[in-house]
Amino acid sequence: MALLEIKDLQTWFETEAGVVRAVDGVSLAVAEGETVALVGESGSGKSVLSLSVMGLVPPPGRVVSGSVSYAGRDLAGMSERDRRGLRGREMAMIFQDPMTSLNPVIRVGEQIAEPLRFHLGLSRRDARKRAVELLEEVGLPDPAERAKAHPHALSGGMRQRVMIAMAIACGPKLLIADEPTTALDVTVQAQILDLLRDLQKRSGMAMLFVTHDLGVVAEIADRVAVLYAGKVVEDASAGDLFDAPRMPYTRGLLASVPSLAGPVSRLTGIDGSVPSGIDRPSGCAFHPRCSFALDLCRNVEPRTERAAPGHFVRCHRHEELTPESSEVHSGID
């Protein structure tokens, strides 16, 4: 049984301009100890899906249908009190921007200590002591002094480590990391990824890793789900996805990654942009940007089909798009 199982989830935002279908029928599973990467351009629905799992979708957004279960328990049917008992204790999230996610007027040590007191019942003194230990575990130099600092006094990499310390404080079984390496330089990014891998190895936690960086995906993911216009359009092991992508959108993402091997060439981009969640194209949502599109693609929405064992794709032409049909260039090895 999967630790996290999402079935046909729909999360919409009702606005004056119309209903924004941010997440539009997503099904996904994450097993214990597994890292599933969620990738796609901005506007694909990655962050809203993460917030939907945590029960933190801001108004006017709401989950309109589908289900989310954790360890066999239906989260949608839980009271808010029961969900608060899970959040931070068994399910935790690293938010995208630590500068806006951390409270600017509270010292970081106190912010880490809060879930320890709430979920584990530690005394104020023991929680503060454990907060310093957690800062040391995530590699922050001089952790006792850093615990006394306010978020603005720390660098971006340090604030990200504080967010990780807060997320892992109670030993969660599921960690959702929403673009935890965005805006960090490559050295700090590598340190954060090493830290997450080490934490996962020691604790066996599952991880849903949200990113648009395919280089990061190649380093950390066991499996990859590609989101486009609120739907999963391809779901496969990381190796299969990079070696044999069967969805034109996935191929476009891979082709846009620069390579350090071979001759220098112009990057291949994907024309156009992700469609509005209010006014989606008929048929396959990707067809206006797809060079493989047929009339069938423009008029009939594709279903999710199995392209190979463990490899699922939402594309009418996936059987034609074999690894040999067109070469995919990327900087991912």
Short mmCIF file of C-alpha atoms in Angstrom, two decimals:
data_model
loop_
_atom_site.label_atom_id
_atom_site.label_comp_id
_atom_site.label_asym_id
_atom_site.label_seq_id
_atom_site.Cartn_x
_atom_site.Cartn_y
_atom_site.Cartn_z
CA MET A 1 0.00 0.00 0.00
CA ALA A 2 1.29 3.46 -0.93
CA LEU A 3 2.04 5.83 1.94
CA LEU A 4 0.43 8.70 0.00
CA GLU A 5 -2.25 8.05 -2.59
CA ILE A 6 -3.96 10.76 -4.62
CA LYS A 7 -6.93 9.85 -6.82
CA ASP A 8 -8.60 12.12 -9.41
CA LEU A 9 -7.91 15.21 -7.30
CA GLN A 10 -9.37 18.50 -8.47
CA THR A 11 -8.55 21.81 -6.79
CA TRP A 12 -10.22 24.90 -8.23
CA PHE A 13 -10.18 28.62 -7.50
CA GLU A 14 -13.37 30.58 -8.04
CA THR A 15 -12.49 34.08 -9.26
CA GLU A 16 -14.35 36.98 -10.86
CA ALA A 17 -12.85 36.00 -14.22
CA GLY A 18 -14.02 32.40 -13.89
CA VAL A 19 -13.07 29.07 -12.31
CA VAL A 20 -9.34 28.33 -12.36
CA ARG A 21 -8.79 24.56 -12.54
CA ALA A 22 -5.32 24.55 -10.98
CA VAL A 23 -5.33 20.79 -10.30
CA ASP A 24 -7.60 18.98 -12.72
CA GLY A 25 -7.82 15.25 -12.04
CA VAL A 26 -4.41 14.21 -10.69
CA SER A 27 -3.73 10.63 -9.60
CA LEU A 28 -0.39 9.86 -7.98
CA ALA A 29 1.12 7.53 -5.38
CA VAL A 30 4.25 7.74 -3.22
CA ALA A 31 5.58 4.63 -1.49
CA GLU A 32 7.44 4.49 1.81
CA GLY A 33 11.06 5.57 1.37
CA GLU A 34 10.45 6.66 -2.24
CA THR A 35 11.28 10.04 -3.78
CA VAL A 36 8.81 11.17 -6.42
CA ALA A 37 9.68 14.34 -8.31
CA LEU A 38 6.87 16.56 -9.55
CA VAL A 39 8.05 18.62 -12.53
CA GLY A 40 6.60 21.08 -15.01
CA GLU A 41 6.63 24.75 -15.95
CA SER A 42 5.33 27.46 -13.65
CA GLY A 43 1.54 27.33 -13.70
CA SER A 44 1.34 23.56 -14.16
CA GLY A 45 -0.21 23.02 -10.72
CA LYS A 46 2.74 21.65 -8.73
CA SER A 47 2.52 23.90 -5.68
CA VAL A 48 -1.29 23.81 -5.53
CA LEU A 49 -1.16 20.00 -5.58
CA SER A 50 1.29 20.06 -2.65
CA LEU A 51 -0.90 22.44 -0.66
CA SER A 52 -3.94 20.28 -1.45
CA VAL A 53 -2.24 17.25 0.08
CA MET A 54 -1.42 19.23 3.22
CA GLY A 55 -4.90 20.74 3.44
CA LEU A 56 -3.48 24.26 3.15
CA VAL A 57 -5.08 25.56 -0.05
CA PRO A 58 -5.75 29.28 0.52
CA PRO A 59 -9.19 30.74 -0.25
CA PRO A 60 -10.84 31.08 -2.68
CA GLY A 61 -9.29 27.71 -3.59
CA ARG A 62 -10.90 24.44 -2.56
CA VAL A 63 -10.67 20.73 -3.29
CA VAL A 64 -13.84 20.02 -5.26
CA SER A 65 -13.46 16.28 -5.87
CA GLY A 66 -11.13 13.31 -5.63
CA SER A 67 -9.36 11.87 -2.62
CA VAL A 68 -6.07 12.05 -0.76
CA SER A 69 -5.15 9.24 1.62
CA TYR A 70 -2.16 8.96 3.94
CA ALA A 71 -1.25 5.52 5.30
CA GLY A 72 -4.73 4.35 4.34
CA ARG A 73 -6.52 7.23 6.08
CA ASP A 74 -8.74 9.55 4.07
CA LEU A 75 -7.50 13.08 4.71
CA ALA A 76 -10.56 14.75 3.16
CA GLY A 77 -12.81 13.09 5.74
CA MET A 78 -10.70 14.21 8.70
CA SER A 79 -11.62 17.07 10.96
CA GLU A 80 -9.30 20.09 10.92
CA ARG A 81 -8.17 19.18 14.42
CA ASP A 82 -7.09 15.71 13.30
CA ARG A 83 -5.30 17.14 10.25
CA ARG A 84 -3.38 19.55 12.47
CA GLY A 85 -2.25 16.52 14.45
CA LEU A 86 -0.80 15.00 11.28
CA ARG A 87 0.77 18.15 9.82
CA GLY A 88 4.25 18.59 11.20
CA ARG A 89 4.12 15.25 13.02
CA GLU A 90 3.75 12.67 10.24
CA MET A 91 3.47 14.91 7.17
CA ALA A 92 5.68 17.96 6.79
CA MET A 93 6.36 20.53 4.09
CA ILE A 94 9.31 22.68 3.12
CA PHE A 95 7.77 25.78 1.57
CA GLN A 96 9.07 27.43 -1.57
CA ASP A 97 10.33 30.73 -0.12
CA PRO A 98 11.72 30.58 3.41
CA MET A 99 11.88 34.37 3.70
CA THR A 100 8.10 34.63 3.43
CA SER A 101 7.36 31.33 5.19
CA LEU A 102 9.34 32.07 8.36
CA ASN A 103 7.92 34.54 10.85
CA PRO A 104 10.16 37.65 10.60
CA VAL A 105 9.70 38.74 14.24
CA ILE A 106 10.35 35.40 15.98
CA ARG A 107 13.80 33.91 16.46
CA VAL A 108 14.40 30.83 14.31
CA GLY A 109 15.10 28.60 17.31
CA GLU A 110 11.66 29.39 18.75
CA GLN A 111 10.04 28.62 15.40
CA ILE A 112 11.71 25.20 15.28
CA ALA A 113 10.80 24.53 18.92
CA GLU A 114 7.09 25.24 18.41
CA PRO A 115 6.17 21.93 16.64
CA LEU A 116 8.28 20.02 19.17
CA ARG A 117 6.19 21.43 22.01
CA PHE A 118 2.87 21.05 20.17
CA HIS A 119 3.32 17.53 18.78
CA LEU A 120 5.80 15.87 21.16
CA GLY A 121 4.91 17.66 24.38
CA LEU A 122 8.48 18.78 25.11
CA SER A 123 9.07 21.44 27.72
CA ARG A 124 10.18 24.88 26.54
CA ARG A 125 13.74 24.19 27.68
CA ASP A 126 13.97 20.74 26.05
CA ALA A 127 12.40 22.05 22.83
CA ARG A 128 14.98 24.85 22.61
CA LYS A 129 17.79 22.38 23.22
CA ARG A 130 16.45 20.06 20.51
CA ALA A 131 16.07 23.01 18.12
CA VAL A 132 19.79 23.73 18.44
CA GLU A 133 20.57 20.05 17.81
CA LEU A 134 18.42 20.12 14.67
CA LEU A 135 20.23 23.19 13.37
CA GLU A 136 23.47 21.33 13.89
CA GLU A 137 22.07 18.28 12.07
CA VAL A 138 21.20 20.36 9.01
CA GLY A 139 24.73 21.76 8.88
CA LEU A 140 24.29 25.30 10.23
CA PRO A 141 27.54 26.63 11.73
CA ASP A 142 27.42 27.84 15.34
CA PRO A 143 23.85 26.52 15.82
CA ALA A 144 23.35 27.91 19.34
CA GLU A 145 23.93 31.46 18.09
CA ARG A 146 21.96 30.94 14.88
CA ALA A 147 18.96 29.80 16.96
CA LYS A 148 18.87 33.27 18.52
CA ALA A 149 18.82 35.03 15.14
CA HIS A 150 15.82 36.37 13.25
CA PRO A 151 15.29 35.14 9.66
CA HIS A 152 16.52 38.38 8.02
CA ALA A 153 19.93 37.93 9.66
CA LEU A 154 20.53 34.64 7.83
CA SER A 155 21.54 33.96 4.24
CA GLY A 156 19.18 32.23 1.80
CA GLY A 157 20.93 28.89 2.25
CA MET A 158 20.78 29.21 6.03
CA ARG A 159 17.07 30.05 5.97
CA GLN A 160 16.44 27.01 3.79
CA ARG A 161 18.25 24.84 6.32
CA VAL A 162 16.10 26.33 9.08
CA MET A 163 12.99 25.36 7.08
CA ILE A 164 14.32 21.82 6.70
CA ALA A 165 15.09 21.60 10.42
CA MET A 166 11.54 22.71 11.22
CA ALA A 167 10.07 20.20 8.75
CA ILE A 168 12.02 17.20 10.08
CA ALA A 169 11.78 18.16 13.77
CA CYS A 170 9.15 15.54 14.62
CA GLY A 171 10.46 12.80 12.31
CA PRO A 172 7.77 12.86 9.60
CA LYS A 173 7.14 9.83 7.41
CA LEU A 174 6.29 12.04 4.41
CA LEU A 175 8.14 15.21 3.43
CA ILE A 176 6.85 17.52 0.70
CA ALA A 177 9.63 19.78 -0.58
CA ASP A 178 8.30 22.62 -2.75
CA GLU A 179 11.26 23.83 -4.84
CA PRO A 180 13.63 23.86 -1.83
CA THR A 181 16.68 24.78 -3.96
CA THR A 182 15.15 27.65 -5.97
CA ALA A 183 17.26 30.85 -5.99
CA LEU A 184 20.20 29.12 -4.27
CA ASP A 185 23.64 29.02 -5.87
CA VAL A 186 24.82 25.65 -7.17
CA THR A 187 27.11 24.96 -4.22
CA VAL A 188 24.39 25.55 -1.62
CA GLN A 189 21.92 23.64 -3.82
CA ALA A 190 24.21 20.60 -3.83
CA GLN A 191 24.57 20.81 -0.04
CA ILE A 192 20.78 20.95 0.43
CA LEU A 193 20.26 17.93 -1.84
CA ASP A 194 22.95 15.97 -0.01
CA LEU A 195 21.29 16.86 3.28
CA LEU A 196 17.85 15.69 2.12
CA ARG A 197 19.28 12.43 0.77
CA ASP A 198 21.12 11.79 4.04
CA LEU A 199 18.00 12.53 6.12
CA GLN A 200 15.94 10.21 3.95
CA LYS A 201 18.53 7.44 4.19
CA ARG A 202 18.60 7.68 7.97
CA SER A 203 14.86 7.95 8.56
CA GLY A 204 13.33 6.10 5.59
CA MET A 205 10.85 8.92 4.97
CA ALA A 206 9.05 9.28 1.64
CA MET A 207 9.50 12.52 -0.28
CA LEU A 208 7.43 14.40 -2.84
CA PHE A 209 9.95 16.77 -4.41
CA VAL A 210 8.53 19.68 -6.41
CA THR A 211 10.89 21.31 -8.90
CA HIS A 212 11.31 22.64 -12.43
CA ASP A 213 15.03 21.74 -12.47
CA LEU A 214 15.58 18.47 -14.31
CA GLY A 215 19.21 18.35 -13.19
CA VAL A 216 17.99 18.18 -9.58
CA VAL A 217 15.47 15.50 -10.58
CA ALA A 218 18.24 13.33 -12.05
CA GLU A 219 20.14 13.54 -8.76
CA ILE A 220 17.39 12.84 -6.26
CA ALA A 221 14.31 11.15 -7.79
CA ASP A 222 13.32 7.50 -7.98
CA ARG A 223 10.25 8.33 -10.06
CA VAL A 224 9.04 11.40 -11.93
CA ALA A 225 5.53 12.74 -12.56
CA VAL A 226 5.30 15.45 -15.23
CA LEU A 227 2.47 17.96 -14.72
CA TYR A 228 0.95 20.09 -17.45
CA ALA A 229 -2.19 22.23 -17.15
CA GLY A 230 -3.14 20.56 -13.87
CA LYS A 231 -2.81 16.97 -15.11
CA VAL A 232 -0.11 14.30 -14.91
CA VAL A 233 0.92 13.76 -18.54
CA GLU A 234 3.75 11.29 -17.90
CA ASP A 235 4.71 9.13 -14.92
CA ALA A 236 7.76 6.85 -15.00
CA SER A 237 10.95 5.89 -13.21
CA ALA A 238 13.60 8.61 -13.48
CA GLY A 239 15.77 6.40 -15.70
CA ASP A 240 12.95 5.57 -18.10
CA LEU A 241 11.79 9.16 -18.30
CA PHE A 242 15.21 10.51 -19.23
CA ASP A 243 16.07 7.64 -21.58
CA ALA A 244 12.71 7.18 -23.31
CA PRO A 245 10.23 10.06 -22.83
CA ARG A 246 6.94 9.31 -24.57
CA MET A 247 5.13 12.64 -24.19
CA PRO A 248 6.11 15.56 -26.48
CA TYR A 249 5.95 17.96 -23.54
CA THR A 250 8.47 15.88 -21.58
CA ARG A 251 10.70 15.76 -24.65
CA GLY A 252 10.51 19.53 -24.91
CA LEU A 253 11.54 19.95 -21.27
CA LEU A 254 14.51 17.64 -21.75
CA ALA A 255 15.57 19.32 -24.99
CA SER A 256 15.63 22.71 -23.24
CA VAL A 257 18.36 21.63 -20.81
CA PRO A 258 21.86 22.74 -21.90
CA SER A 259 24.49 20.04 -22.36
CA LEU A 260 28.19 20.29 -21.55
CA ALA A 261 28.97 17.38 -23.88
CA GLY A 262 29.36 17.66 -27.64
CA PRO A 263 29.33 20.77 -29.81
CA VAL A 264 27.75 24.01 -28.64
CA SER A 265 24.28 24.45 -30.12
CA ARG A 266 21.27 26.70 -29.64
CA LEU A 267 18.83 25.48 -26.99
CA THR A 268 15.49 24.18 -28.16
CA GLY A 269 12.59 25.91 -26.42
CA ILE A 270 8.88 25.10 -26.28
CA ASP A 271 6.87 27.74 -28.11
CA GLY A 272 3.97 29.33 -26.25
CA SER A 273 3.09 29.01 -22.58
CA VAL A 274 1.03 26.93 -20.17
CA PRO A 275 -2.66 27.65 -20.87
CA SER A 276 -4.85 29.50 -18.42
CA GLY A 277 -6.66 27.37 -15.90
CA ILE A 278 -9.85 29.22 -16.86
CA ASP A 279 -9.82 28.71 -20.63
CA ARG A 280 -8.18 25.39 -21.48
CA PRO A 281 -7.84 24.22 -25.11
CA SER A 282 -10.11 21.42 -26.30
CA GLY A 283 -8.64 17.95 -26.64
CA CYS A 284 -5.06 17.65 -25.37
CA ALA A 285 -4.16 20.84 -23.48
CA PHE A 286 -0.64 20.71 -24.97
CA HIS A 287 -1.73 20.53 -28.62
CA PRO A 288 -1.33 24.28 -29.41
CA ARG A 289 2.39 23.97 -28.58
CA CYS A 290 2.97 20.45 -29.93
CA SER A 291 4.64 19.78 -33.31
CA PHE A 292 3.21 16.22 -33.28
CA ALA A 293 -0.42 17.29 -32.86
CA LEU A 294 -3.12 15.84 -35.14
CA ASP A 295 -6.82 16.66 -35.45
CA LEU A 296 -7.43 13.88 -32.93
CA CYS A 297 -5.24 15.72 -30.41
CA ARG A 298 -7.12 18.97 -30.98
CA ASN A 299 -10.56 17.45 -30.46
CA VAL A 300 -10.28 14.47 -28.10
CA GLU A 301 -8.67 14.56 -24.66
CA PRO A 302 -6.23 11.64 -24.31
CA ARG A 303 -6.56 9.10 -21.51
CA THR A 304 -3.71 7.85 -19.35
CA GLU A 305 -2.25 4.69 -20.92
CA ARG A 306 0.62 2.36 -20.10
CA ALA A 307 3.48 2.93 -22.55
CA ALA A 308 5.73 0.34 -20.86
CA PRO A 309 5.86 -1.45 -17.50
CA GLY A 310 5.70 1.25 -14.84
CA HIS A 311 5.57 3.99 -17.48
CA PHE A 312 2.30 5.87 -17.97
CA VAL A 313 1.58 8.64 -20.45
CA ARG A 314 -1.33 10.84 -21.54
CA CYS A 315 -0.77 11.17 -25.30
CA HIS A 316 -2.61 9.87 -28.39
CA ARG A 317 0.67 9.29 -30.24
CA HIS A 318 2.84 7.75 -27.53
CA GLU A 319 3.19 4.45 -29.42
CA GLU A 320 4.80 6.31 -32.33
CA LEU A 321 7.09 8.37 -30.12
CA THR A 322 9.64 5.69 -29.33
CA PRO A 323 13.22 6.54 -28.33
CA GLU A 324 14.28 5.96 -31.94
CA SER A 325 11.61 8.20 -33.51
CA SER A 326 13.38 11.46 -32.67
CA GLU A 327 16.54 12.16 -30.72
CA VAL A 328 16.22 14.04 -27.45
CA HIS A 329 19.16 16.26 -26.53
CA SER A 330 19.64 17.31 -22.94
CA GLY A 331 22.33 17.93 -20.39
CA ILE A 332 21.04 15.13 -18.15
CA ASP A 333 23.20 12.03 -17.91
#
